[in-house]
Amino acid sequence: MDARLIIANFPSDKLQVVEKKLEGLGVERLNVTKVKGFGEYHNFLHQTG
């Protein structure tokens, strides 16, 4: 068995389209998680202290 991990974030209204495309490619399993994000993180890599 050949396994690959793909991580993608996309709007929830596109889920059915993505599922159909992956099914057409032969993907048998799919995990879906709802996430939230708001804008960009400012100074994300800046260390404090």
PDB file of C-alpha atoms in Angstrom:
ATOM      1  CA  MET A   1       0.000   0.000   0.000  1.00  0.00           C
ATOM      2  CA  ASP A   2       1.282   3.448  -0.939  1.00  0.00           C
ATOM      3  CA  ALA A   3       0.179   6.159   1.517  1.00  0.00           C
ATOM      4  CA  ARG A   4       0.482   9.917   1.089  1.00  0.00           C
ATOM      5  CA  LEU A   5      -0.475  12.804   3.348  1.00  0.00           C
ATOM      6  CA  ILE A   6      -2.000  15.925   1.830  1.00  0.00           C
ATOM      7  CA  ILE A   7      -3.033  18.881   3.998  1.00  0.00           C
ATOM      8  CA  ALA A   8      -5.267  21.525   2.439  1.00  0.00           C
ATOM      9  CA  ASN A   9      -7.351  24.396   3.761  1.00  0.00           C
ATOM     10  CA  PHE A  10     -10.293  25.561   1.678  1.00  0.00           C
ATOM     11  CA  PRO A  11     -13.764  27.050   2.218  1.00  0.00           C
ATOM     12  CA  SER A  12     -16.390  24.608   3.478  1.00  0.00           C
ATOM     13  CA  ASP A  13     -18.648  25.291   0.493  1.00  0.00           C
ATOM     14  CA  LYS A  14     -15.987  23.669  -1.747  1.00  0.00           C
ATOM     15  CA  LEU A  15     -15.889  20.377   0.195  1.00  0.00           C
ATOM     16  CA  GLN A  16     -18.204  18.448  -2.156  1.00  0.00           C
ATOM     17  CA  VAL A  17     -16.210  19.578  -5.212  1.00  0.00           C
ATOM     18  CA  VAL A  18     -12.924  18.502  -3.602  1.00  0.00           C
ATOM     19  CA  GLU A  19     -14.403  15.145  -2.515  1.00  0.00           C
ATOM     20  CA  LYS A  20     -15.595  14.392  -6.065  1.00  0.00           C
ATOM     21  CA  LYS A  21     -12.207  15.313  -7.573  1.00  0.00           C
ATOM     22  CA  LEU A  22     -10.333  13.136  -5.065  1.00  0.00           C
ATOM     23  CA  GLU A  23     -12.748  10.259  -5.643  1.00  0.00           C
ATOM     24  CA  GLY A  24     -12.036  10.549  -9.377  1.00  0.00           C
ATOM     25  CA  LEU A  25      -8.326  10.238  -8.591  1.00  0.00           C
ATOM     26  CA  GLY A  26      -8.905   7.010  -6.655  1.00  0.00           C
ATOM     27  CA  VAL A  27      -8.700   8.383  -3.109  1.00  0.00           C
ATOM     28  CA  GLU A  28     -10.522   5.977  -0.782  1.00  0.00           C
ATOM     29  CA  ARG A  29     -10.260   7.739   2.588  1.00  0.00           C
ATOM     30  CA  LEU A  30     -10.557  11.351   3.695  1.00  0.00           C
ATOM     31  CA  ASN A  31     -10.422  13.095   7.077  1.00  0.00           C
ATOM     32  CA  VAL A  32     -12.098  16.499   7.397  1.00  0.00           C
ATOM     33  CA  THR A  33     -11.600  18.946  10.272  1.00  0.00           C
ATOM     34  CA  LYS A  34     -13.256  22.334  10.710  1.00  0.00           C
ATOM     35  CA  VAL A  35     -10.736  25.107  11.396  1.00  0.00           C
ATOM     36  CA  LYS A  36     -10.982  28.845  11.984  1.00  0.00           C
ATOM     37  CA  GLY A  37      -8.455  31.531  11.213  1.00  0.00           C
ATOM     38  CA  PHE A  38      -8.527  35.288  11.300  1.00  0.00           C
ATOM     39  CA  GLY A  39      -5.993  37.272   9.273  1.00  0.00           C
ATOM     40  CA  GLU A  40      -2.238  37.118   9.593  1.00  0.00           C
ATOM     41  CA  TYR A  41      -0.104  36.761  12.704  1.00  0.00           C
ATOM     42  CA  HIS A  42       2.075  39.817  13.168  1.00  0.00           C
ATOM     43  CA  ASN A  43       5.631  39.081  14.363  1.00  0.00           C
ATOM     44  CA  PHE A  44       4.858  35.361  14.427  1.00  0.00           C
ATOM     45  CA  LEU A  45       8.545  34.384  14.584  1.00  0.00           C
ATOM     46  CA  HIS A  46       9.553  37.213  16.915  1.00  0.00           C
ATOM     47  CA  GLN A  47      10.737  35.871  20.269  1.00  0.00           C
ATOM     48  CA  THR A  48       9.896  37.830  23.399  1.00  0.00           C
ATOM     49  CA  GLY A  49      11.470  37.731  26.795  1.00  0.00           C
TER      50      GLY A  49
END
